[in-house]
CSV table of C-alpha atoms and ligand atoms in Angstrom, one decimal:
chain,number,residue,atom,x,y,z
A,10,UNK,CA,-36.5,-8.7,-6.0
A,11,UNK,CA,-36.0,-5.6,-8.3
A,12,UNK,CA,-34.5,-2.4,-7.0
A,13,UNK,CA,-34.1,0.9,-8.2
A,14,UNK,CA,-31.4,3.3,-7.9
A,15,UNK,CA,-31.6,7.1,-7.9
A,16,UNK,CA,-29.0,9.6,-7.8
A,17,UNK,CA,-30.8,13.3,-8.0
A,18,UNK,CA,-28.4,15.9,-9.0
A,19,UNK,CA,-29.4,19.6,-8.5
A,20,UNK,CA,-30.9,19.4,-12.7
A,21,UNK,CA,-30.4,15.7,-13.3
A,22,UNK,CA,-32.0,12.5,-12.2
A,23,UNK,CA,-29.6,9.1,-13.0
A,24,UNK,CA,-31.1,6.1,-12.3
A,25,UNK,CA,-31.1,1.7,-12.6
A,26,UNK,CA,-33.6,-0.9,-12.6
A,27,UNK,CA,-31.8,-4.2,-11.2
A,28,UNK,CA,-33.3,-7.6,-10.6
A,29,UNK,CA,-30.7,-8.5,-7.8
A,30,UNK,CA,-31.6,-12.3,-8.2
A,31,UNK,CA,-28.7,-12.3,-10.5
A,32,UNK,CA,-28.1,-8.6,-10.4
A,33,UNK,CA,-28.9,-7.8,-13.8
A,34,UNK,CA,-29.7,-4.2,-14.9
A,35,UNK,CA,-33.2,-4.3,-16.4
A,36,UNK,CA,-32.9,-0.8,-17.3
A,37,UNK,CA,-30.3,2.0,-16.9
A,38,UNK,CA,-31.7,6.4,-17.7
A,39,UNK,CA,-30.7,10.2,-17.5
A,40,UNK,CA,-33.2,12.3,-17.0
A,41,UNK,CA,-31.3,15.8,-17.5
A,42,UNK,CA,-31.5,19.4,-18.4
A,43,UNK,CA,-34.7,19.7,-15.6
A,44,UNK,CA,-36.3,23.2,-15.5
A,45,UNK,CA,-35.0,23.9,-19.4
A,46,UNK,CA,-37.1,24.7,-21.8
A,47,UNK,CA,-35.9,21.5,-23.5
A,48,UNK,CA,-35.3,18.4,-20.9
A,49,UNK,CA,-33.5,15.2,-22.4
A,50,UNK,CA,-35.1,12.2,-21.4
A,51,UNK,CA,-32.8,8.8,-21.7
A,52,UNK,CA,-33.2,4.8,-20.8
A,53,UNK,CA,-32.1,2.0,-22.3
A,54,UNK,CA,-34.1,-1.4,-21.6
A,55,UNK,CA,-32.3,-4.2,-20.8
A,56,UNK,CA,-29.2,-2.9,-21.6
A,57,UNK,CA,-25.9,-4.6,-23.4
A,58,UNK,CA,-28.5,-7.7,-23.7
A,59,UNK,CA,-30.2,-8.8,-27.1
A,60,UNK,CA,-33.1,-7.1,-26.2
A,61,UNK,CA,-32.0,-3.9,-25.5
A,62,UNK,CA,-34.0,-0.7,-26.4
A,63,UNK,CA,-32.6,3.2,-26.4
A,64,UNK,CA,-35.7,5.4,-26.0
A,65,UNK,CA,-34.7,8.9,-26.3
A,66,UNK,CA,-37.1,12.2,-25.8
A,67,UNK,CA,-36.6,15.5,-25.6
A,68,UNK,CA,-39.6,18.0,-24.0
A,69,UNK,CA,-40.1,20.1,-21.4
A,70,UNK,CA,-39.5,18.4,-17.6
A,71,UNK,CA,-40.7,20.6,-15.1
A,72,UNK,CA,-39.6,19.2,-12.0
A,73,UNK,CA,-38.1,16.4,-10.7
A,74,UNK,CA,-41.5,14.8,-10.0
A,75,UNK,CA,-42.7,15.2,-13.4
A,76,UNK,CA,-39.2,13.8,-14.8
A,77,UNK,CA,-39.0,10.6,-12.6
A,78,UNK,CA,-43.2,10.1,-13.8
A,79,UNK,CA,-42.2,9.7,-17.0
A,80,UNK,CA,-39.4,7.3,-16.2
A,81,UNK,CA,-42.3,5.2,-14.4
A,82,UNK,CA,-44.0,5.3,-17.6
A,83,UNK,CA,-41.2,4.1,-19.7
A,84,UNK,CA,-40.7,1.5,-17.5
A,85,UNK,CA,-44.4,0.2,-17.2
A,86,UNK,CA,-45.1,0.6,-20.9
A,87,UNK,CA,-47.1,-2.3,-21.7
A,88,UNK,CA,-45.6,-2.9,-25.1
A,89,UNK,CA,-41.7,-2.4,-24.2
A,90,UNK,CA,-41.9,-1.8,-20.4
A,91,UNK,CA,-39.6,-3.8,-18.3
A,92,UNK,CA,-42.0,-4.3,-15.3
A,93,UNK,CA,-45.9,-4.5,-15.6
A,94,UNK,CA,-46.2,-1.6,-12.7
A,95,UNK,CA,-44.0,0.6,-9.7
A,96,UNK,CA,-45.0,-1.4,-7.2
A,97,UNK,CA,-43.2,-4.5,-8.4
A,98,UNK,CA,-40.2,-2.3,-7.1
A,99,UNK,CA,-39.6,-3.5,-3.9
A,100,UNK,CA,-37.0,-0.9,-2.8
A,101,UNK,CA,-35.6,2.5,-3.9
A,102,UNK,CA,-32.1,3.5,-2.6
A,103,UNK,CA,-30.6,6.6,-3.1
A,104,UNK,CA,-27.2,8.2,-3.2
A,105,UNK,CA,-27.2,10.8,-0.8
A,106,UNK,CA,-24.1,12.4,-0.8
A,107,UNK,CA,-23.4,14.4,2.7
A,108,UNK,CA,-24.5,11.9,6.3
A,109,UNK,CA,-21.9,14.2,8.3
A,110,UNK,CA,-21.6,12.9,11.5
A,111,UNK,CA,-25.3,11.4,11.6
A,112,UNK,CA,-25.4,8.5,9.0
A,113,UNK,CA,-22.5,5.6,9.3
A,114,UNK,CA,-24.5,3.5,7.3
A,115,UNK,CA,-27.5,2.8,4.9
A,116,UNK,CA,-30.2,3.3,6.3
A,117,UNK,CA,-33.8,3.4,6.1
A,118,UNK,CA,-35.2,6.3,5.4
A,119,UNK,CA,-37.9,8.1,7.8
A,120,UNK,CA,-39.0,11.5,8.6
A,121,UNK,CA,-36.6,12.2,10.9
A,122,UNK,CA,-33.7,10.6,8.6
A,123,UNK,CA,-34.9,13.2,6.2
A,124,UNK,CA,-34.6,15.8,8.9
A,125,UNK,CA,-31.1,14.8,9.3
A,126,UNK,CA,-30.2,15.0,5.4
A,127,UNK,CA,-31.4,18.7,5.5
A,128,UNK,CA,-30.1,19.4,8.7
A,129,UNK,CA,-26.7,18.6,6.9
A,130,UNK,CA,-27.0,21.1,3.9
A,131,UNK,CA,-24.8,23.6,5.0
A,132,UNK,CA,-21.8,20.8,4.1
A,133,UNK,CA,-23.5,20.3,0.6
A,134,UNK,CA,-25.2,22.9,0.1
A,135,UNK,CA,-25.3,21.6,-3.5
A,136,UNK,CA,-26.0,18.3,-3.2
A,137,UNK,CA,-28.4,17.5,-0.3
A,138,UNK,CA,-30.9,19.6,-1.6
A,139,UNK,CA,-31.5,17.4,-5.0
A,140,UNK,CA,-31.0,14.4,-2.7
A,141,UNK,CA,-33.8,15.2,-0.9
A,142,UNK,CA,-36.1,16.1,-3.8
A,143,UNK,CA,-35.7,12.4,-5.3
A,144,UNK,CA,-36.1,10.8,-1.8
A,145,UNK,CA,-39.5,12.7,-1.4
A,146,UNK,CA,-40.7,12.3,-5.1
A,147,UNK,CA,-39.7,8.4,-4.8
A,148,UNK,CA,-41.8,8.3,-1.4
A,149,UNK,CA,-44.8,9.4,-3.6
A,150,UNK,CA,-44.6,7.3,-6.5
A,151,UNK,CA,-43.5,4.2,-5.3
A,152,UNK,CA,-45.5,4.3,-1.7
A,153,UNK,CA,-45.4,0.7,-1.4
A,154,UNK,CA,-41.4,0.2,-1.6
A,155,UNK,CA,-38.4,0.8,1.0
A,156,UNK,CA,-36.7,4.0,0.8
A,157,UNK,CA,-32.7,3.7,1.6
A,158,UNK,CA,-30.7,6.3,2.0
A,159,UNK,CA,-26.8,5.3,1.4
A,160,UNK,CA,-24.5,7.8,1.5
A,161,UNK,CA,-20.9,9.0,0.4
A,162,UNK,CA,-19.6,9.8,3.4
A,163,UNK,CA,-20.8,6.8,5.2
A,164,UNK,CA,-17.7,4.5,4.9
A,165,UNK,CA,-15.3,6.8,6.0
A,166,UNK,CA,-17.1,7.5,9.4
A,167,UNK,CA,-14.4,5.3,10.8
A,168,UNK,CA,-11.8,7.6,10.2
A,169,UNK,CA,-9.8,8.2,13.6
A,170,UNK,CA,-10.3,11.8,14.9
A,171,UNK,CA,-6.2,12.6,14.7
A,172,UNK,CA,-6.9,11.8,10.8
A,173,UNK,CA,-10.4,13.7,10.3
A,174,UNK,CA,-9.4,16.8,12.5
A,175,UNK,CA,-8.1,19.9,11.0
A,176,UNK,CA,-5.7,21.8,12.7
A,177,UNK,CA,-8.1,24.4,13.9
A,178,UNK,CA,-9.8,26.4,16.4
A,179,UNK,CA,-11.6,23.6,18.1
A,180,UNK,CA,-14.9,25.2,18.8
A,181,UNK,CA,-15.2,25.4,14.7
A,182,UNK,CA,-15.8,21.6,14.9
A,183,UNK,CA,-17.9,21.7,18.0
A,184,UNK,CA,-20.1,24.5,16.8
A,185,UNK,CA,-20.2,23.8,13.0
A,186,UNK,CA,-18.6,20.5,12.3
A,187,UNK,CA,-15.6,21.4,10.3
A,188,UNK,CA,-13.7,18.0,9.9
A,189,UNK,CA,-12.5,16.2,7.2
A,190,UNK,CA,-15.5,13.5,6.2
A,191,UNK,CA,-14.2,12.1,2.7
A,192,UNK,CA,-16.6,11.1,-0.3
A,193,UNK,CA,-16.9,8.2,-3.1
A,194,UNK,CA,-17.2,6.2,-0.1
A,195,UNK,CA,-19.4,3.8,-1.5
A,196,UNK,CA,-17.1,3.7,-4.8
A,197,UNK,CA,-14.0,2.7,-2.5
A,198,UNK,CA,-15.7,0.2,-0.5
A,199,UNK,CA,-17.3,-1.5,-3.3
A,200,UNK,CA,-13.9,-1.9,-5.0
A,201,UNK,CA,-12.3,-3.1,-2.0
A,202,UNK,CA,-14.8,-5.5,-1.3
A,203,UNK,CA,-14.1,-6.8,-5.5
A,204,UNK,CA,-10.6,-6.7,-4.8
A,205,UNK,CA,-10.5,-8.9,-1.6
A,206,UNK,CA,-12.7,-11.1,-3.4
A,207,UNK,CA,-10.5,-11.6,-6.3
A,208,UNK,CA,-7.4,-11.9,-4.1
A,209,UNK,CA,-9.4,-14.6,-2.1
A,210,UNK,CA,-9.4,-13.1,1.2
A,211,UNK,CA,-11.5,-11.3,3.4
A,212,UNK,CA,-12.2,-7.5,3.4
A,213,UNK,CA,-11.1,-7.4,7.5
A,214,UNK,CA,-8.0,-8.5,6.7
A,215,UNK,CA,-6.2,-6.4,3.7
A,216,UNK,CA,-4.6,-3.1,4.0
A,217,UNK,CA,-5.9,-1.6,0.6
A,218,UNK,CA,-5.0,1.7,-1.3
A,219,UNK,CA,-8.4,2.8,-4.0
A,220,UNK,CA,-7.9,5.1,-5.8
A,221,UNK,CA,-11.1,6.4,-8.0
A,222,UNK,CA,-10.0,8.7,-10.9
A,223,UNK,CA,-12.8,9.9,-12.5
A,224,UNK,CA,-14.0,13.3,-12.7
A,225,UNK,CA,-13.9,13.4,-9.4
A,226,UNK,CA,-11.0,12.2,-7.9
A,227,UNK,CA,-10.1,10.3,-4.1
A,228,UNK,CA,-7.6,8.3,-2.4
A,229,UNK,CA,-8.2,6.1,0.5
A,230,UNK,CA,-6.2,4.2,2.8
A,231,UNK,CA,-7.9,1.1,4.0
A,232,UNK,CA,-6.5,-0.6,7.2
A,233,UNK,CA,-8.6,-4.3,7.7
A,234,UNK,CA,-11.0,-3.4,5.6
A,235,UNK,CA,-12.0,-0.1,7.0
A,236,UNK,CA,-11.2,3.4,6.1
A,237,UNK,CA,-8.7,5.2,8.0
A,238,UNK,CA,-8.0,8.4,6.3
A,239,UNK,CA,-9.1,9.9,2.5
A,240,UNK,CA,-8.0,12.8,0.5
A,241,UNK,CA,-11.4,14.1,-0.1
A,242,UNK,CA,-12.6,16.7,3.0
A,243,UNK,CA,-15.4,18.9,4.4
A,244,UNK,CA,-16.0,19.3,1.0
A,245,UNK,CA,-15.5,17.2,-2.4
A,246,UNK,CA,-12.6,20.3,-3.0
A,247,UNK,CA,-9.0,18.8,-0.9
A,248,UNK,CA,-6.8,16.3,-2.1
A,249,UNK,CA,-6.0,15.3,-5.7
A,250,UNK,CA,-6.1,16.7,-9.1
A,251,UNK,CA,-9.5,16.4,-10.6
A,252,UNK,CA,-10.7,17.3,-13.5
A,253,UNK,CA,-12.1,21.2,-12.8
A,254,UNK,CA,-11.0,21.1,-8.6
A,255,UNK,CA,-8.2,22.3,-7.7
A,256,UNK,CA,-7.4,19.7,-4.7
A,257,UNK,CA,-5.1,21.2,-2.3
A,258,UNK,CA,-3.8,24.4,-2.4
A,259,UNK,CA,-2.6,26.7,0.4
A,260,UNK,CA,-6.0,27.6,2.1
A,261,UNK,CA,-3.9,31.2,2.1
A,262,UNK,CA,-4.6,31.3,-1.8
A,263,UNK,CA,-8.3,32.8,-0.7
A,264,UNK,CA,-7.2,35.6,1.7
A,265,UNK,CA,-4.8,36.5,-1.3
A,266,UNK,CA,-6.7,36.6,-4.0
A,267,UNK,CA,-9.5,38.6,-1.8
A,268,UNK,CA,-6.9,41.0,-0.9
A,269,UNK,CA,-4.8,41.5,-3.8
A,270,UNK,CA,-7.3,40.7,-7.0
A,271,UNK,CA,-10.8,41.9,-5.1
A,272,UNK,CA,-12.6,38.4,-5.8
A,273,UNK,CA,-15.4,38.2,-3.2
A,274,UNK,CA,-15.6,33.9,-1.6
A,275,UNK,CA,-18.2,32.7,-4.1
A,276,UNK,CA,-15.6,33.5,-7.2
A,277,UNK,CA,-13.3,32.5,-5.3
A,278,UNK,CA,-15.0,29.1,-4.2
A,279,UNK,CA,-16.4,28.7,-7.6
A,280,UNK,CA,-13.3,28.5,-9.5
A,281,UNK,CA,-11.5,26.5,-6.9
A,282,UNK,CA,-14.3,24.0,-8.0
A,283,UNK,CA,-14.7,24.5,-11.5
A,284,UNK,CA,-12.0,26.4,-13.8
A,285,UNK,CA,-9.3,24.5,-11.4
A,286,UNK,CA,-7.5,21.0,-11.7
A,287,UNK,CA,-6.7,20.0,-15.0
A,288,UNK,CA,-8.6,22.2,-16.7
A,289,UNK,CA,-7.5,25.1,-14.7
A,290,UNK,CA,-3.5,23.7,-16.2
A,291,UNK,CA,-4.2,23.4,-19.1
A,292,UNK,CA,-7.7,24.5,-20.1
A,293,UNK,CA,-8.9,20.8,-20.7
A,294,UNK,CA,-10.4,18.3,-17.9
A,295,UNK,CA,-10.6,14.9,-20.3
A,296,UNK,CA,-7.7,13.0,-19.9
A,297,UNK,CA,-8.5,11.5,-23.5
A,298,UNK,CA,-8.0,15.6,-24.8
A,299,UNK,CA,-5.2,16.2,-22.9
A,300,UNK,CA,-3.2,12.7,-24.4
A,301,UNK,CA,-4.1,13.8,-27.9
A,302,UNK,CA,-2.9,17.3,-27.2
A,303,UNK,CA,0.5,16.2,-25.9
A,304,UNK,CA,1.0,14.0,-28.9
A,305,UNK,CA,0.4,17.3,-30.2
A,306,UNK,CA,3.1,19.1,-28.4
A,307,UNK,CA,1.3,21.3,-26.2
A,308,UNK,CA,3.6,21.7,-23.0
A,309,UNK,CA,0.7,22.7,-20.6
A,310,UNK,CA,-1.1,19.3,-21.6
A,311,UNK,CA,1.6,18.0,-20.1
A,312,UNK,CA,2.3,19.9,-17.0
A,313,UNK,CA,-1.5,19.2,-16.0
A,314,UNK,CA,-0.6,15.4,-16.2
A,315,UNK,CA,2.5,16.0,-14.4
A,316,UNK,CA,1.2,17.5,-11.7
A,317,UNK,CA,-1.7,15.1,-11.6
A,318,UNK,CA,0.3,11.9,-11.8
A,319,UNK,CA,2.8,13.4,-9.1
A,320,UNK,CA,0.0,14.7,-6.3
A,321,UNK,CA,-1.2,10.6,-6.8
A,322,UNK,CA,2.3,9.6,-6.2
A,323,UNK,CA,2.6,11.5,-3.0
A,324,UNK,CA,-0.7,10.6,-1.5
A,325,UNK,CA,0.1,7.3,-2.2
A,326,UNK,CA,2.7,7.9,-0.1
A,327,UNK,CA,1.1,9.2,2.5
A,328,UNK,CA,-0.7,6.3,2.7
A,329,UNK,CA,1.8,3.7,2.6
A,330,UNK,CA,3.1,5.6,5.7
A,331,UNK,CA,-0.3,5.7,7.0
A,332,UNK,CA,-1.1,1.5,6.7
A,333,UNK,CA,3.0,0.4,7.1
A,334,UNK,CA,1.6,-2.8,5.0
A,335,UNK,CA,0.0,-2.6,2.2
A,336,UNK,CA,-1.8,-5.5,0.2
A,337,UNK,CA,-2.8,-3.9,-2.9
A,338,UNK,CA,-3.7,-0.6,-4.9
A,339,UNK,CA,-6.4,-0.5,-6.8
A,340,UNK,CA,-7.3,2.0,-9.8
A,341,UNK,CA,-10.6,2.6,-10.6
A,342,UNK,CA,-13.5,5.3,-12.3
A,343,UNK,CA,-12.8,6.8,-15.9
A,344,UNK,CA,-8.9,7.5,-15.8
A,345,UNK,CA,-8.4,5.0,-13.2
A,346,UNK,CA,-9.7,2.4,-15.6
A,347,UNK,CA,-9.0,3.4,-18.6
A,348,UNK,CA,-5.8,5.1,-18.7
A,349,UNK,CA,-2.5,2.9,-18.2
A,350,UNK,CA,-0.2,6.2,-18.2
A,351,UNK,CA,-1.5,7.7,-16.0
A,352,UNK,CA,-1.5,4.7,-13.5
A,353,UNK,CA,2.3,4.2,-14.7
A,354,UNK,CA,3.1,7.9,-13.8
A,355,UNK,CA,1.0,7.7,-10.7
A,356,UNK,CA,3.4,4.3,-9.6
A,357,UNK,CA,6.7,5.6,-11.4
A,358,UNK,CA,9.8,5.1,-9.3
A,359,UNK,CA,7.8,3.2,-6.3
A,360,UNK,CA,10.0,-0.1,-7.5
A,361,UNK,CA,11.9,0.4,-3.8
A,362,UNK,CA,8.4,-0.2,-1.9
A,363,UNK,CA,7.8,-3.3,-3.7
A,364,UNK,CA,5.2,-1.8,-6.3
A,365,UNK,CA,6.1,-3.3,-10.0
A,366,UNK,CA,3.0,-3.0,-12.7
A,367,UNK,CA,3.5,-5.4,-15.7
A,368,UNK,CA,3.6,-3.2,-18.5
A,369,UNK,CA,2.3,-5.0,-21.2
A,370,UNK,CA,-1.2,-6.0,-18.8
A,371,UNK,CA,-1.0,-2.2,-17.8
A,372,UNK,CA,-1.6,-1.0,-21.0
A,373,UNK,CA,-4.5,-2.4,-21.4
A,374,UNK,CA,-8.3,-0.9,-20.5
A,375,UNK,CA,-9.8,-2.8,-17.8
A,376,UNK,CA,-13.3,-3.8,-18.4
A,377,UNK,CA,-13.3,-6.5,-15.5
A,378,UNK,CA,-10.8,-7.0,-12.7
A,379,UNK,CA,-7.3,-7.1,-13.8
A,380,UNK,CA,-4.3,-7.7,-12.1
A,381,UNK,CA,-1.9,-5.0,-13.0
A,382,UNK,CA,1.1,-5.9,-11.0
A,383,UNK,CA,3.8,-8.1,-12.3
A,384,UNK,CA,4.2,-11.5,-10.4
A,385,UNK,CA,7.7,-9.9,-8.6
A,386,UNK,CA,5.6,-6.7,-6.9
A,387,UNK,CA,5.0,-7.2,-3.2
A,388,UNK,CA,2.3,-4.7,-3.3
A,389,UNK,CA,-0.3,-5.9,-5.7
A,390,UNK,CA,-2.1,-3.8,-8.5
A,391,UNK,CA,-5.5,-3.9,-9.3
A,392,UNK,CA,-7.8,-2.2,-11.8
A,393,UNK,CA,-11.5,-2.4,-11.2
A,394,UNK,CA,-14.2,-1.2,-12.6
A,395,UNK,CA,-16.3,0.6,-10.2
A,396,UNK,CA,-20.1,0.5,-10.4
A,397,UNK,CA,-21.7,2.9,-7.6
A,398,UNK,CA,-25.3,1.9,-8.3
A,399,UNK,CA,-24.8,-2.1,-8.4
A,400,UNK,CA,-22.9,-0.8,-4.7
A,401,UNK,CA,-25.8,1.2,-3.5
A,402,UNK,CA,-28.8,-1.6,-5.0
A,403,UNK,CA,-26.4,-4.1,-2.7
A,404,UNK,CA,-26.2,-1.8,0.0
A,405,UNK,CA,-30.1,-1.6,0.1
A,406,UNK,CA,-30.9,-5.4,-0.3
A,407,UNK,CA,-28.7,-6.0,2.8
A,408,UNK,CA,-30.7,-3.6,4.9
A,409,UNK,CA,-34.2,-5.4,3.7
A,410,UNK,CA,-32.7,-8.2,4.7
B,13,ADP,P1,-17.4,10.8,-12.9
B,13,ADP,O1,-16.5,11.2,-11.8
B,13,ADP,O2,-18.1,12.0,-13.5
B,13,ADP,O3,-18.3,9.6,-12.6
B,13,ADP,P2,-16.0,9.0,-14.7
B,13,ADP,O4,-15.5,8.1,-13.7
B,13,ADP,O5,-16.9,8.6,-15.7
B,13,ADP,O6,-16.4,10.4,-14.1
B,13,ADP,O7,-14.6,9.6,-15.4
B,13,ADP,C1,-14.7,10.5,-16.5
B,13,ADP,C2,-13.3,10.9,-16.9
B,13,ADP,O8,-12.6,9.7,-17.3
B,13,ADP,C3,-13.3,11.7,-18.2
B,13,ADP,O9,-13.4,13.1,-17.9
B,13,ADP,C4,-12.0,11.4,-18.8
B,13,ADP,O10,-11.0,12.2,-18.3
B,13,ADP,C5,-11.7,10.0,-18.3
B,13,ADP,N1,-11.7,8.9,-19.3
B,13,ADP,C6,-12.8,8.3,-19.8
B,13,ADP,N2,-12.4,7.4,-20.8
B,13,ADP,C7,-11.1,7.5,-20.8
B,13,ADP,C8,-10.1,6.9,-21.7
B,13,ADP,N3,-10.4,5.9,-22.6
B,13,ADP,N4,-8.8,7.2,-21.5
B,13,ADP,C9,-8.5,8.1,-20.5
B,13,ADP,N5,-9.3,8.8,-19.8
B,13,ADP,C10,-10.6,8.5,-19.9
């Protein structure tokens, strides 16, 4: 059975080929820079294999239709294609990234699932949109396969309501559904579902702490294998340090700077999302940079890590408050899997909860699960790699059935 795996950005279409018999990528392409004069088209066939094949274009895409018709044909080429036609594709799934209230789980999509998806735009008003344009595109060229929506939210629909309310004039949720709803939701599940596997047990019965450092960046506390509070919000804007969002800040920080600097909300919302975080510290959002640049001395390189490594430290305390017991911790996503300071920092000075990495295994990049922890730490530590589209082609398979 071979699925394919979209994720349609607002000016970018990701996608994967798998053959879920033994869940092997057949093909893996960015289609980016849509609506430019000059679109970038990239795949690789059968990638990381002997066989594999970059094929890279650059022309003008017009749409998202016309970009995902020239995946097809790169796909179906009958010299270096890696299936003879689209309807060998027996199911698309797609990342949609805001189910609100609606969605709890993947589901299959129909016109009134894609009702729902745009009745939920004014919570991503960024995201949905796009969503929706590669749901409809895929309908058309690939009429014969499923369409599954899975989205980021989903997982942490079980979120109690004294975790997902804010403290705020209750008619604001009743009349426009102002909660806390969480994101990477398919990220933290999929590592907690590695993670119980490599411990042995099952998912319903570990307390887990994920935490996905990526760009983006999320904490969730999972109680028996369900998610019962995440730092992620309404938006993909509370919580940690990421790489250009601020995470939390005093929700007073907008009246001020309206009042005292004259910004009008969309400056104001646009650089809480995007000249904020790291880069708002220190001016750089690649953890890679800002290493190089403390080596280098430069003192706001390493306030931004600071604060970074210290907001982790106190969520994670939050958390352990949250579950009481806690099984394991588990780092994932670029930083997260790459960078064994700043999971040190993140743990520093958590000895007294039973939380000891090995530093010698922590230094290393993890490039399949590793445990972390050294054999005295109650609390285990994990690093796993996450990988959001082998999660959502998974995701769809089980709803075929
Ligand atoms: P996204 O949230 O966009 O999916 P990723 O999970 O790919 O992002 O993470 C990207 C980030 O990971 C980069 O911005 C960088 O900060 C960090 N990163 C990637 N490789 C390394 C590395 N070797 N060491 C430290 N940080 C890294």
């Amino acid at each position: 059975m071979k699925i394919l795996v979209i994720n349609s950005g607002s000016s970018s279409i990701k996608f994967q080929l798998f053959e879920m018999a033994d869940e092997s990528v057949l093909a893996s392409g960015l289609i980016e820079r849509i609506g430019e004069k000059k679109g970038h088209i990239k795949c690789i066939l059968h990638p990381e294999t002997g066989k594999e094949r970059i094929i890279k274009r650059v022309e003008l895409i017009v749409d998202h239709k016309s970009g995902m018709h020239r995946a097809v044909d790169i796909l179906t080429d009958p010299d270096s294609g890696v299936i003879s036609n689209s309807s060998d594709i027996s199911a698309v799934g797609h990342r949609v990234v805001h189910g609100g209230e609606t969605f709890h789980q993947p589901t299959p999509i129909t016109d009134d699932v894609l009702a729902a998806i745009e009745k939920n735009i004014p919570l991503a008003p960024l995201h949905n949109p796009p969503n929706l344009d590669g749901i409809l595109v895929a309908r058309d060229l690939f009429p014969g396969a499923a369409q599954i929506a899975v989205f980021d939210t989903a997982f942490h629909q079980s979120i109690p309501p004294h975790a997902y309310h804010y403290a705020l004039p209750y008619e604001l949720y009743e009349k426009q559904r102002i909660r806390k709803y969480g994101f990477h939701g398919t990220s933290h599940k999929y590592v907690a579902s590695e993670c119980a596997s490599q411990m042995g047990k099952l998912l319903e019965d570990l307390n887990l702490i994920p935490i996905h450092l990526g760009n983006g960046c999320s904490m969730t506390a999972i109680k028996n294998g369900r998610s019962v509070d995440t730092t992620l919000g309404l938006t993909p804007l509370e919580g940690l340090v990421m790489g250009t969002r601020s995470g939390d800040v005093d929700p007073a920080v907008h009246a001020y700077l309206a009042r005292n600097c004259g910004m009008d909300i969309d400056s104001i919302d646009m650089m809480l999302n995007k000249e904020s975080g790291l880069k708002g510290l220190c001016g750089m959002n690649d953890m890679r940079d800002i290493h190089d640049q403390i080596a280098a001395g430069n003192e706001r390189a390493r306030l931004a890590l600071e604060v970074q490594t210290y907001r982790n430290r106190k969520y994670v305390g939050a958390y352990l408050a949250v579950l009481g017991r806690v099984d394991a911790i588990v780092f994932t996503a670029g930083i997260g899997e790459n960078d064994g300071v700043v999971r040190a920092k993140t743990l520093e000075g958590l000895e007294p909860f039973g939380i000891i990495l090995d530093p010698v295994v922590n230094n290393q990049r993890v490039r399949e699960p590793l445990l972390l922890s050294s054999t005295e730490s109650r609390i285990q530590v994990w690093g796993i790699p996450t990988n959001e589209e082998l999660a959502i082609a998974r995701e769809a398979k089980i709803v075929l059935g």
